[in-house]
Coordinates of C-alpha atoms and ligand atoms in Angstrom, one line a residue:
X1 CA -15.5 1.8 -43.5
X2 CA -15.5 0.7 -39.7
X3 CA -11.8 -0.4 -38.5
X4 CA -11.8 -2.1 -35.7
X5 CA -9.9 -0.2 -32.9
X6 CA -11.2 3.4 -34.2
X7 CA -8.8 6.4 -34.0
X8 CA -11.0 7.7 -31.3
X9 CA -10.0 4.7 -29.0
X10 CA -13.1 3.7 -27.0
X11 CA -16.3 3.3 -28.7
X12 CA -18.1 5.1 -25.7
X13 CA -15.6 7.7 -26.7
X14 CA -16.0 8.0 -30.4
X15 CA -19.9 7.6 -29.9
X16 CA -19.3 11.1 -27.5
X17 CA -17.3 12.5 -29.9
X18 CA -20.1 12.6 -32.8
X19 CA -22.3 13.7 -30.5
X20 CA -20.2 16.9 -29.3
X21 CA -19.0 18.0 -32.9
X22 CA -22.8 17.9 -33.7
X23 CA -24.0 19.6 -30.2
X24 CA -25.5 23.6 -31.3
X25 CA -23.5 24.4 -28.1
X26 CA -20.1 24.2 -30.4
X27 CA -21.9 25.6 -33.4
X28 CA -19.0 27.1 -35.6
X29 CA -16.5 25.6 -34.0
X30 CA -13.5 25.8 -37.0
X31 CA -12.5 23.0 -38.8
X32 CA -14.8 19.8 -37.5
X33 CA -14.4 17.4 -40.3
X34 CA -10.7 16.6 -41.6
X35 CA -10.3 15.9 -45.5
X36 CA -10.9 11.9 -45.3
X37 CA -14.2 12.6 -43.5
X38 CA -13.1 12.1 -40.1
X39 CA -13.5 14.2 -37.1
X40 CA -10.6 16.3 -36.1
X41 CA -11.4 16.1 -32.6
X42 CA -7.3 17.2 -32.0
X43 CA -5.8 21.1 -32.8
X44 CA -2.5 21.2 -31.6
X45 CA -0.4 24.4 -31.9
X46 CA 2.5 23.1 -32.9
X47 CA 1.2 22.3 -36.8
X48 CA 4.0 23.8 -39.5
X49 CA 2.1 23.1 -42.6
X50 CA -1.0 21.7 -44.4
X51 CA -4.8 22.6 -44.7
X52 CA -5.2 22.9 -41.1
X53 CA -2.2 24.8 -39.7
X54 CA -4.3 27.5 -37.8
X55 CA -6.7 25.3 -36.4
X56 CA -5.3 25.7 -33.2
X57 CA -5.0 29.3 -33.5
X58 CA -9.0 29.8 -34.9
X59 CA -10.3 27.7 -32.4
X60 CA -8.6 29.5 -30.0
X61 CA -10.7 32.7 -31.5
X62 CA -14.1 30.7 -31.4
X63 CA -13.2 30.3 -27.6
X64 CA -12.7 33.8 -26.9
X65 CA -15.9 34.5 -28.8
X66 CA -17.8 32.2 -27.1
X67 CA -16.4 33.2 -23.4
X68 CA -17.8 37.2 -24.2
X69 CA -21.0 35.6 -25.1
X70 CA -21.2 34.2 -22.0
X71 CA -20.2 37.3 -20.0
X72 CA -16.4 35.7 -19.4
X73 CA -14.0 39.0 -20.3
X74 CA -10.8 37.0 -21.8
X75 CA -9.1 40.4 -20.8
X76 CA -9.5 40.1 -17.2
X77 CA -9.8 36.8 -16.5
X78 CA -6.9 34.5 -16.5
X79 CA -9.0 31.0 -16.2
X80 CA -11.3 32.3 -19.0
X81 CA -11.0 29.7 -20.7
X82 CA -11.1 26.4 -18.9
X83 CA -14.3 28.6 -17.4
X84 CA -15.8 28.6 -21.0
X85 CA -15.2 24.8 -21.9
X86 CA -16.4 24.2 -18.3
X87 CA -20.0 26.1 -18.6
X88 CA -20.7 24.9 -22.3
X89 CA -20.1 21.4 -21.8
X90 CA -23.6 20.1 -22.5
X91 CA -23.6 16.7 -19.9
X92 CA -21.0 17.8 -17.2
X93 CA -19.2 14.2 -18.0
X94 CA -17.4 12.6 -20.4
X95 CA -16.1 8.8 -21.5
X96 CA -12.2 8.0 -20.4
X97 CA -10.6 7.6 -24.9
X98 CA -8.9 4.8 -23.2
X99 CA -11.3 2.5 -21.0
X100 CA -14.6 4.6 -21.9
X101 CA -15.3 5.5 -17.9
X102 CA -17.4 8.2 -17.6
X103 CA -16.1 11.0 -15.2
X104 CA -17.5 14.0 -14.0
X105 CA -15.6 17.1 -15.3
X106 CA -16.3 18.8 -12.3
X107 CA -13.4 19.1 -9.2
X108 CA -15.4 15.8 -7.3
X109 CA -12.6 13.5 -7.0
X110 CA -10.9 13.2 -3.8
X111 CA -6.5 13.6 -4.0
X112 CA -3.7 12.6 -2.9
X113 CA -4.2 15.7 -0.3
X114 CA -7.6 14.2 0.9
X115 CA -6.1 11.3 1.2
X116 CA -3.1 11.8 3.0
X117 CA -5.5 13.5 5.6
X118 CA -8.0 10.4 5.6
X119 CA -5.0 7.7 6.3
X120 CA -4.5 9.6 9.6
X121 CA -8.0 9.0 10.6
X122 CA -7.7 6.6 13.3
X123 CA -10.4 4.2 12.5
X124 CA -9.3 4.0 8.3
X125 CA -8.2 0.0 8.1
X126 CA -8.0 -2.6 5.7
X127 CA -11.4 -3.1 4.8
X128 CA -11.5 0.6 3.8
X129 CA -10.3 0.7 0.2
X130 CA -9.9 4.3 -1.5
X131 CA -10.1 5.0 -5.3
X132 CA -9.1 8.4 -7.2
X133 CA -12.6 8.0 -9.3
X134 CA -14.9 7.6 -6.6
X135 CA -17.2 10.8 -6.6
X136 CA -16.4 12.3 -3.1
X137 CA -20.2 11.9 -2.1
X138 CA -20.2 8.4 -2.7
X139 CA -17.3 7.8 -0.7
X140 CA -18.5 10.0 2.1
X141 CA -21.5 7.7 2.1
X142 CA -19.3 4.6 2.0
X143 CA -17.0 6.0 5.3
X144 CA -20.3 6.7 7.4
X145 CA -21.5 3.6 6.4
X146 CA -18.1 1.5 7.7
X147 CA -18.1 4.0 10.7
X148 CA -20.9 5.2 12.0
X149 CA -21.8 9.3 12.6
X150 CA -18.1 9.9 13.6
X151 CA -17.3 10.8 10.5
X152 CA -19.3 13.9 10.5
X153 CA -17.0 15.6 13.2
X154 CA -14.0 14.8 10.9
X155 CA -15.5 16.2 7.7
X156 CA -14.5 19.9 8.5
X157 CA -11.0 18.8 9.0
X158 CA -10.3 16.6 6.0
X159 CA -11.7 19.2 3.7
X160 CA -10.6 22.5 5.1
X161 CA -8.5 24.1 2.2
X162 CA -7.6 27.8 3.1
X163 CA -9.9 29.6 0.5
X164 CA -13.0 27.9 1.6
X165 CA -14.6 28.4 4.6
X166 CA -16.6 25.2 6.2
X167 CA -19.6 26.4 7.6
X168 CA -21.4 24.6 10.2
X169 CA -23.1 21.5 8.8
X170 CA -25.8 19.3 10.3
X171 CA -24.3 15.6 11.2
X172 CA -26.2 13.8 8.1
X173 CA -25.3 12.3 4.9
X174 CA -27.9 14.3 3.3
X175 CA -26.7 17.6 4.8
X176 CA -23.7 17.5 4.0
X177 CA -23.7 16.0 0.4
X178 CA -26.2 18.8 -0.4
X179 CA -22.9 21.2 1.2
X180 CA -20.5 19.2 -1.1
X181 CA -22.5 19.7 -4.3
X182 CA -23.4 23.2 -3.9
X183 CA -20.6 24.6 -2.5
X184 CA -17.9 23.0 -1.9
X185 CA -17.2 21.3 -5.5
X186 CA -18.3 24.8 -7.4
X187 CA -15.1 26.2 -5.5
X188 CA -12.6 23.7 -7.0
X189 CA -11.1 22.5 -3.6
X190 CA -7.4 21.7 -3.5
X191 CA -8.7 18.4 -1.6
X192 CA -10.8 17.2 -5.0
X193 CA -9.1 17.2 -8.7
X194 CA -11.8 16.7 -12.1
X195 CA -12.4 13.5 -13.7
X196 CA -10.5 15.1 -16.6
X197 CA -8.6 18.5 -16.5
X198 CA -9.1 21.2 -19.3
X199 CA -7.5 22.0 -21.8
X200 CA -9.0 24.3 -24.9
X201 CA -8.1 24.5 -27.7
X202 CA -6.4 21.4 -28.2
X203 CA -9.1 19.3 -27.6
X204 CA -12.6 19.8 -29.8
X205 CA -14.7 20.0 -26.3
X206 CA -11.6 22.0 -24.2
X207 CA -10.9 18.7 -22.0
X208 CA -8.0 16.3 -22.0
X209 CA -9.4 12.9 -24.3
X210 CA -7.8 10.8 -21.1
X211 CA -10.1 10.8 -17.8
X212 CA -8.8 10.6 -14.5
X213 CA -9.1 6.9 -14.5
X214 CA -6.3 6.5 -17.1
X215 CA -4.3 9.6 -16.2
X216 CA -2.0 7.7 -14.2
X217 CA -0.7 5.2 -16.1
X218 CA -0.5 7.5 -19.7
X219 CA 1.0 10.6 -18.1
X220 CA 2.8 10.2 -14.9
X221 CA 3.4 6.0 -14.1
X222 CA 2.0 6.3 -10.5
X223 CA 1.1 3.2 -9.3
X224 CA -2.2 2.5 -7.4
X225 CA -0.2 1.3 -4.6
X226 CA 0.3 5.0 -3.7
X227 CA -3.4 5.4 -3.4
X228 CA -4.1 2.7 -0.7
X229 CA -4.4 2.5 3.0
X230 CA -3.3 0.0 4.4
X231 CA -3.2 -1.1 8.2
X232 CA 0.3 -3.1 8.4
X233 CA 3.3 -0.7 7.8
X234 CA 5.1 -2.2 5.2
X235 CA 8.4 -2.3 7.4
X236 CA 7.1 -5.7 9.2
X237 CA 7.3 -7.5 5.8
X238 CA 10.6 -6.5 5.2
X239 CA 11.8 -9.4 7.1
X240 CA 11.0 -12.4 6.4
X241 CA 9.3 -14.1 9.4
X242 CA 6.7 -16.9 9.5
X243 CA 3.1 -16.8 11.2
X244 CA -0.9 -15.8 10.0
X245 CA 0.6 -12.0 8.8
X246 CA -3.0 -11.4 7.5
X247 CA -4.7 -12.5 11.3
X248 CA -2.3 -10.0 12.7
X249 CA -2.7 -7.5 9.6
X250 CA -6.8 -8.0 10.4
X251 CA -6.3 -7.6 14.6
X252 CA -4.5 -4.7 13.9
X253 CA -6.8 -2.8 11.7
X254 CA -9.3 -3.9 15.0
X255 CA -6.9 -2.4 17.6
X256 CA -7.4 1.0 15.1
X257 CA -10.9 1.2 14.2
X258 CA -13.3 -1.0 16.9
X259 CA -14.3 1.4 19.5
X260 CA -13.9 -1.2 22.5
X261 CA -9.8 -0.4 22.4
X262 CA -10.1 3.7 22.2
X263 CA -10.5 3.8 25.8
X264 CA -7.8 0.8 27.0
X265 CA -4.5 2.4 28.6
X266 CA -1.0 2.1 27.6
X267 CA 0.2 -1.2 29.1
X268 CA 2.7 1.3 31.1
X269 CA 0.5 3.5 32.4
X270 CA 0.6 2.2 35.8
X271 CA 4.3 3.2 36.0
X272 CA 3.1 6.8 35.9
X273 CA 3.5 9.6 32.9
X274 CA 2.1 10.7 30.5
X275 CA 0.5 7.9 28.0
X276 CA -2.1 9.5 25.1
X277 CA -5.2 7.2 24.3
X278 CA -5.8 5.8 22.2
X279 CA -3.3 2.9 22.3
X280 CA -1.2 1.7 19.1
X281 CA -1.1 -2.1 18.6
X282 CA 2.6 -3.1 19.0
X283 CA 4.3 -6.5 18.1
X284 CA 5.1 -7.8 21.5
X285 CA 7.9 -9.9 19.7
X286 CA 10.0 -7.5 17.2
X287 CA 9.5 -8.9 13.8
X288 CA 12.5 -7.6 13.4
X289 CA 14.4 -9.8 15.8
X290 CA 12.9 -13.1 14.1
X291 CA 9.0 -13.1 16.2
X292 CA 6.5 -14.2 14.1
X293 CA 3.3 -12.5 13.2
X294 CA 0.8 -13.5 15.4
X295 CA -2.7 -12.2 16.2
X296 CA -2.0 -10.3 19.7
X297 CA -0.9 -7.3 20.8
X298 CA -0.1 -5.0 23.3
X299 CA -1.9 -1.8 23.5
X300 CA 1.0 0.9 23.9
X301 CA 0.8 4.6 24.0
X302 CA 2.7 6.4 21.3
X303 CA 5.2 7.3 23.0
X304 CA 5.9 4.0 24.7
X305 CA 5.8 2.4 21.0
X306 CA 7.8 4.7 19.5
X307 CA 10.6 4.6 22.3
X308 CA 10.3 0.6 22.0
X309 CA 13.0 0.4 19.1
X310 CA 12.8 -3.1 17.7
X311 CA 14.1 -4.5 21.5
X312 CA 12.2 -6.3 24.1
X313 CA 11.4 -5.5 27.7
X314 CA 11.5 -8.1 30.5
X315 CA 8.2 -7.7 30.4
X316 CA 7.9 -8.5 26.9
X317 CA 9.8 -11.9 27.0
X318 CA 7.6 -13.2 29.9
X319 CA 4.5 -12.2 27.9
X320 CA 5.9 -14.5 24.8
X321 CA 7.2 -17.3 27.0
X322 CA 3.4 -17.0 28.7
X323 CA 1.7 -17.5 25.1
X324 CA 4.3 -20.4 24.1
X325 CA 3.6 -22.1 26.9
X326 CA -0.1 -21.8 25.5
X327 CA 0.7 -23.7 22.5
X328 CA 1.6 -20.5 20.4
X329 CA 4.8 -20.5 17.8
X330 CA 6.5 -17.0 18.3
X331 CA 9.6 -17.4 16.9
X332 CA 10.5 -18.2 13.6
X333 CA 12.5 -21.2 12.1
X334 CA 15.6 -19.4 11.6
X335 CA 15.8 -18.0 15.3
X336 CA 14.5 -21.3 17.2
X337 CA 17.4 -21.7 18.6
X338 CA 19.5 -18.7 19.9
X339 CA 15.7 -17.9 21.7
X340 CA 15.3 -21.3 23.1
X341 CA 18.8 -21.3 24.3
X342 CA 18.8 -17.8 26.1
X343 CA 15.1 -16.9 26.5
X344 CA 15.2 -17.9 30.3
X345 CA 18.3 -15.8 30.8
X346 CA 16.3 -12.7 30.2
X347 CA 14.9 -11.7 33.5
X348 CA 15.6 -7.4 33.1
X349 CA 15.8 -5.0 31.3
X350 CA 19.7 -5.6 30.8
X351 CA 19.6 -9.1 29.7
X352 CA 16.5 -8.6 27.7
X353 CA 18.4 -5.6 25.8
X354 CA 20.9 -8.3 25.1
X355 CA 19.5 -11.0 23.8
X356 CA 17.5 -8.4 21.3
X357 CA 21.0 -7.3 20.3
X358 CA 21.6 -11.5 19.7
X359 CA 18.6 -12.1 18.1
X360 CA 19.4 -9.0 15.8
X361 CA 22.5 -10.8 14.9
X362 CA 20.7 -13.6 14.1
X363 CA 18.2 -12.0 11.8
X364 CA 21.0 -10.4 10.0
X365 CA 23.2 -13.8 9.5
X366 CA 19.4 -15.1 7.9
X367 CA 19.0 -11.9 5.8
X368 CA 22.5 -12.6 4.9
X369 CA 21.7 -16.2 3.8
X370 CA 18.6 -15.3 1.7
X371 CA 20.5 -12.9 0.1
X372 CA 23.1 -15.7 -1.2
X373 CA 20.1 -17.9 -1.9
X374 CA 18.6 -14.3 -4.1
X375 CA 21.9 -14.4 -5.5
X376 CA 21.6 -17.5 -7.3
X377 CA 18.1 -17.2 -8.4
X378 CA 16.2 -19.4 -6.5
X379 CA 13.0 -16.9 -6.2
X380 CA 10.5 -19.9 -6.1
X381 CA 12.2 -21.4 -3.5
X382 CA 12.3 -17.9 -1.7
X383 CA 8.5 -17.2 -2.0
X384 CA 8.1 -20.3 -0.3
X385 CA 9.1 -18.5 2.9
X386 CA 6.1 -15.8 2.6
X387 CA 3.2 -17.8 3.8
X388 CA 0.8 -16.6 1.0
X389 CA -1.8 -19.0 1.8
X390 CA -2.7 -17.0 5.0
X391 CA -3.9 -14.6 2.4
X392 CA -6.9 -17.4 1.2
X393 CA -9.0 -16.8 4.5
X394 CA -11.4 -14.6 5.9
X395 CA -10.8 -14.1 10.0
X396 CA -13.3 -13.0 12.6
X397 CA -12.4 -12.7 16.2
X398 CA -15.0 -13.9 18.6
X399 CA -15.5 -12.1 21.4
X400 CA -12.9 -9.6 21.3
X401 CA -11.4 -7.9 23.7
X402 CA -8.5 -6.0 25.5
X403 CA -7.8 -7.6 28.8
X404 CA -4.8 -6.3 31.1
X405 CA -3.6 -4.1 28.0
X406 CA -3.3 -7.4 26.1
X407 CA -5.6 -8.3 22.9
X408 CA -7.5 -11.3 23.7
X409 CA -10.6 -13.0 21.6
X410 CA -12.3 -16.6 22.8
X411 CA -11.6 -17.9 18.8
X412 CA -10.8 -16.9 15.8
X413 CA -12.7 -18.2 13.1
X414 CA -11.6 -18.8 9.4
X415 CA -13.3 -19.0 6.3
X416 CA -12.1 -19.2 2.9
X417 CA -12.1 -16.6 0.7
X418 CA -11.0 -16.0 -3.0
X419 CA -10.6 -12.0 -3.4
X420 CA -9.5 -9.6 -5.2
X421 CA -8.2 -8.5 -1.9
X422 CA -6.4 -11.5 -1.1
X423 CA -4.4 -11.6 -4.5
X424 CA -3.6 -7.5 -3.6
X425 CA -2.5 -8.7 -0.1
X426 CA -0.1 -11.5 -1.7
X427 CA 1.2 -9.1 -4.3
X428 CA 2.1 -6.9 -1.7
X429 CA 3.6 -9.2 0.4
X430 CA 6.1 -10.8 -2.2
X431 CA 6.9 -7.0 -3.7
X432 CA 7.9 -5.6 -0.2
X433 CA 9.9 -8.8 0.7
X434 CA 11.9 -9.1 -2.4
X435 CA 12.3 -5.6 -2.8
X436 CA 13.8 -5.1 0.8
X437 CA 15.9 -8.1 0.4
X438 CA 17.4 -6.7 -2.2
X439 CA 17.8 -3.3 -0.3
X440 CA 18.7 -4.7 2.8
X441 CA 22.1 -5.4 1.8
X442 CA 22.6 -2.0 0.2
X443 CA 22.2 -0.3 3.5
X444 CA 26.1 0.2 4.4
X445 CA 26.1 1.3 8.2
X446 CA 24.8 -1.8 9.1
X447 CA 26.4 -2.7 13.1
X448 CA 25.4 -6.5 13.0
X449 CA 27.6 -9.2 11.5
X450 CA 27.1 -11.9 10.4
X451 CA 28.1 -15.5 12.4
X452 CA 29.8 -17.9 10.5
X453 CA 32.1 -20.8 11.1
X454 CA 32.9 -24.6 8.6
X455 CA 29.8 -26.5 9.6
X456 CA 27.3 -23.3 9.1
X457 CA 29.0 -23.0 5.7
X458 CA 28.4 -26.9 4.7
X459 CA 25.0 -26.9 5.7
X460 CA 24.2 -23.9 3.2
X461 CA 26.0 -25.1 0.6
X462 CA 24.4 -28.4 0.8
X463 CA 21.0 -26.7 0.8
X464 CA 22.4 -24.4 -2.1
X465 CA 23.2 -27.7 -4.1
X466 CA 20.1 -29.2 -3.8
X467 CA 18.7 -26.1 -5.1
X468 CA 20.5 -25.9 -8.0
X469 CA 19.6 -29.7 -8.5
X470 CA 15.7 -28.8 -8.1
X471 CA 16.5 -26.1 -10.9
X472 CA 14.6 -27.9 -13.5
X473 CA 11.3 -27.8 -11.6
X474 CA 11.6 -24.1 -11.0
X475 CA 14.0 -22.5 -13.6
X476 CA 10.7 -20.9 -15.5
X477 CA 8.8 -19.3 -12.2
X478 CA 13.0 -18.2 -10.7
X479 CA 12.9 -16.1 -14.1
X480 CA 9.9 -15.4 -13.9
X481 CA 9.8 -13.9 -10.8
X482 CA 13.2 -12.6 -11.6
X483 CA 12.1 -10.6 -13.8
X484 CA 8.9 -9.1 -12.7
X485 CA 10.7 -8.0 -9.7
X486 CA 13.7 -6.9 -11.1
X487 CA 12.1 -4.3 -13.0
X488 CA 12.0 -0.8 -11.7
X489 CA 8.8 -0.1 -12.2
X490 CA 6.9 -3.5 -11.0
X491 CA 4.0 -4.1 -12.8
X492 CA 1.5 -4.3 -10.3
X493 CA -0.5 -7.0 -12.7
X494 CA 2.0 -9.2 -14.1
X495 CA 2.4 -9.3 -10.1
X496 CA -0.9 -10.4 -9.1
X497 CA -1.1 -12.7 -11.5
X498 CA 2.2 -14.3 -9.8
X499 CA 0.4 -14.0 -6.3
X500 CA -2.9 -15.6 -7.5
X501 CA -0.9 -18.7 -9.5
X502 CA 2.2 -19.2 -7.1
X503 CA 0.9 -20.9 -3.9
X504 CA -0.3 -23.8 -5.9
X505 CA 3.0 -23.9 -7.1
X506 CA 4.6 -23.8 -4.1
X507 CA 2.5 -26.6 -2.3
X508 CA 3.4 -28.9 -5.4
X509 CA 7.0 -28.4 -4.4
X510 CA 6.2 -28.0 -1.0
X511 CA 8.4 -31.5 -0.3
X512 CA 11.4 -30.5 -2.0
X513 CA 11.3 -27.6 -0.9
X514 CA 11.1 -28.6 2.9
X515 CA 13.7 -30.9 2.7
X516 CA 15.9 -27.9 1.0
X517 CA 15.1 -26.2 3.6
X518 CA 16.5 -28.3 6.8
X519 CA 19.7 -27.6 5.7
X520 CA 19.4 -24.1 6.3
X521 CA 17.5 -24.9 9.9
X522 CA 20.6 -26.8 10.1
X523 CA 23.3 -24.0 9.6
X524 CA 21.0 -21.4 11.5
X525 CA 20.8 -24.1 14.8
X526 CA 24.4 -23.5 14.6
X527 CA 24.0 -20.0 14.0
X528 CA 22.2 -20.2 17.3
X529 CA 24.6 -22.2 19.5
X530 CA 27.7 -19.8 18.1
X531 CA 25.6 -16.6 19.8
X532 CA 24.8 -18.5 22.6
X533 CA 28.1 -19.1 23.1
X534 CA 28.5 -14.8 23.1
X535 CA 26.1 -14.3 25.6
X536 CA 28.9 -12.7 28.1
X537 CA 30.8 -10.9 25.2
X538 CA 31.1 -7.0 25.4
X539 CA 29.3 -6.7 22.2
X540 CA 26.5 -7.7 24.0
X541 CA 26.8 -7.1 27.4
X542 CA 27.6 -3.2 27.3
X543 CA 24.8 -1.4 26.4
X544 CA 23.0 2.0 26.8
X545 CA 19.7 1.8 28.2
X546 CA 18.5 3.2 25.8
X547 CA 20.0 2.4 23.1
X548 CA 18.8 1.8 19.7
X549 CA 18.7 -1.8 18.0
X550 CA 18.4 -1.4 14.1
Ligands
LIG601 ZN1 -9.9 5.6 -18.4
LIG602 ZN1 2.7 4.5 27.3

């Protein structure tokens, strides 16, 4: 009799399974076969009654018996056991019961430790993907290919573990995966976990049936997200601004890992101080404040980026008037006009402090906005804000460079481009956006207000009509969407599906949608003029200098 989807899950797996019950290395092993025939791969301990109520217990035995056999004294050692199941194993790896994935059983998989270490690697960007089944020589293999012979000085570091001692290794692949193999992995680092942990006697051949591969979505419901590097900190997509957001995502995973920015100085270094190379790329327009995302940056120290605090310098509203005047959008549609209004008023550090605090209340009167527009389910319209499509090319910067602390390139070039990637990107882009929508109006000690008056109000509810008349087009994708994102868990592939079907949606609607969408330019023009009007008002004008803008 052959059912279908066999007991044993996989068919790699069952396949194994017959193999290991009939291996002379578990000879004796109590209880194989089960009384239809089938194996009885499982002996758990917690059996009340029935033929095989002491399985658990005699294979437990056959362990111990097996470990003195080996020389393994169950008296004195405390891992006995897991060391038995580890030695006997006849092929070192074993199929995933799930997906069939073969995994090493060995402790050659690098962790959330490794991994936390490797993200702080300066030259780790987007193109650098990570995986929790990638055997730890392959991916060393895969980082010295990306980045050169570097990676050999930060080996020592990213697996130090305080029980094993790195000795001195020669800077080559070769060396060092022969180190990795022989010594390292033997040890059991704390930086590397096993394709599947041990776990006699419950299991026939002492392992857990799921590998490593499947681990996280039976047992614990982490999400891969937590396992990925990415460049762009997912604060700059918790506001919803418009421009390339992958070109800048891409530049700034340049700024990080090309070695023709580790040496440029912190824009402010001339001022004097102390300014630590290598530079961060920083925004020179806040996204916060309504600046789109735009491929150029300013190479600050850590310091100076850290001490920026979502508000503009002089300095930095001459550099964004300098690439407007180029032909470059920086501002986004909802902040047009309180910019345009005030942006020559900004001439120091005083007046540039206050129109960040205006264009903070700006952003907040939008956030404000999309929430009512969240409110009434009108997602589709929403993810026509994001800009996916950006996501659909490939980008390369000609000639880049840095020139007076500034990232400059002759062209940028784009290709299309249909990846996995790309969908990831998307998916990531619409989670974080929704998400912090959602949060954003949780947050209670929020300082900024919102700006409101009669003819602000008509313009949104006009635009929140015509939604609700443009309901029958997008009723099914609004609960869709609705409901993918209001779960707590998001399912990361119910997700990409969305983020690989939507932007054809989108640019189907992409009329009604703009016209929708006027009336909210239309409120947030007069959202504009109302703070212009405030440009002299104590909430503005008294600040600290250096005071924070959230
Ligand atoms: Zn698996
Ligand atoms: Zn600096």
């Amino acid at each position: 009799m052959i059912k279908k989807k066999p007991k044993y899950g996989d068919d790699a797996f069952l396949k194994y399974a017959k193999v290991i019950v009939e291996h002379p290395n578990y000879i004796g092993m109590p209880d194989p076969i089960g009384e239809r025939g089938e194996i009885q791969w499982e002996a758990p301990s917690n059996r009340k009654s029935g033929k095989f109520k002491d399985t658990h217990h005699r294979r437990r035995e056959w362990w111990r018996q097996k470990a003195i056999s080996l020389g393994i004294d169950p008296a004195s050692d405390s891992t006995w056991i897991s060391k038995t199941a580890k030695m006997i194993h006849p092929f070192g790896s074993k199929p995933c019961k799930t997906c069939g994935k073969e995994l090493n059983i060995a402790y050659c998989y690098p962790n959330e430790h490794f991994f936390k270490r490797l993200k702080k690697l300066a030259y780790i960007d987007d193109t650098f993907e990570v995986s929790e089944v990638e055997h730890i020589c392959d991916l060393i293999a895969r980082m010295e290919k990306h980045f050169g012979n570097r990676i050999f000085a930060d080996l020592p570091n990213l697996l130090a573990t305080s029980s094993i001692n790195i000795p001195p290794v020669e800077n080559s692949l070769k060396s060092w995966q022969h180190f990795l193999t022989r010594t390292y992995i033997p040890q059991e680092p704390r930086m590397l976990s096993p394709g599947a942990m041990s776990n006699p006697p419950d299991r026939f051949d002492g392992f857990h049936s799921f590998n490593r591969c499947c681990r996280a979505t039976s047992d614990t419901g982490r999400s891969k997200e937590n396992l990925k590097t990415y460049v762009t900190d997912r604060r700059v997509f918790e506001y919803w601004v418009d421009g390339d957001w992958v070109a800048a995502d891409r530049l700034m995973g340049q700024v990080r890992s090309n070695a023709i920015f580790e040496k440029e100085e912190c824009f402010n270094a001339q001022q004097g101080g102390v300014h630590p190379i290598p530079c961060q790329a920083d925004h020179i327009g806040p996204i916060s404040l309504g600046f789109t995302h735009r491929p150029q940056f300013q190479l600050l120290c850590k310091i100076c980026n850290s001490g920026k605090n979502n508000r503009m310098y002089a300095s930095d509203v001459a550099l964004l008037k300098e690439s407007e005047a180029g032909g470059e959008k920086v501002i986004s549609w909802f902040a047009t006009q309180i910019w345009d209004l005030r942006k020559n008023s900004a001439t120091n550090t005083e007046t540039s402090i206050r129109l960040s605090k205006l264009l903070r209340d700006n952003r907040h009167t939008y956030m404000s906005l999309l929430k009512r527009i969240l409110d009434e389910n009108h997602h589709t319209f929403l993810a026509s804000l994001l800009y996916l499509e950006a996501a659909d090319f490939d980008l390369e910067f000609v000639k880049l460079r840095a020139e007076n602390h500034i990232t400059k390139y002759d062209q940028l070039l784009r290709s299309s481009r249909t990846t996995k990637y790309a969908v990831e990107q998307k998916s990531r882009r619409i989670r974080i956006a929704f998400s912090s929508l959602a949060e954003y109006h949780r947050k209670e000690n929020r300082s900024a207000y919102v700006i409101s008056n009669a003819r602000i109000e008509e313009e949104i509810a006009r635009g929140l009509a015509e939604l609700q008349t443009a309901k029958s087009i997008t009723l099914d994708l609004d609960k869709q969407i609705g409901k993918i994102l209001e779960d707590k868990n998001i399912s990361e592939e119910d997700l990409r599906t969305l983020a690989s079907t939507l932007p054809k949606v989108l640019t189907s609607h992409s009329k009604t949608f703009a016209s929708i969408r006027t009336h909210f330019e239309n409120a947030m023009t007069e959202v504009g003029n109302e703070l212009n009007k405030m440009w002299d008002d104590d909430r503005y004008v008294r600040s600290a200098p250096d005071e924070i803008i959230e």
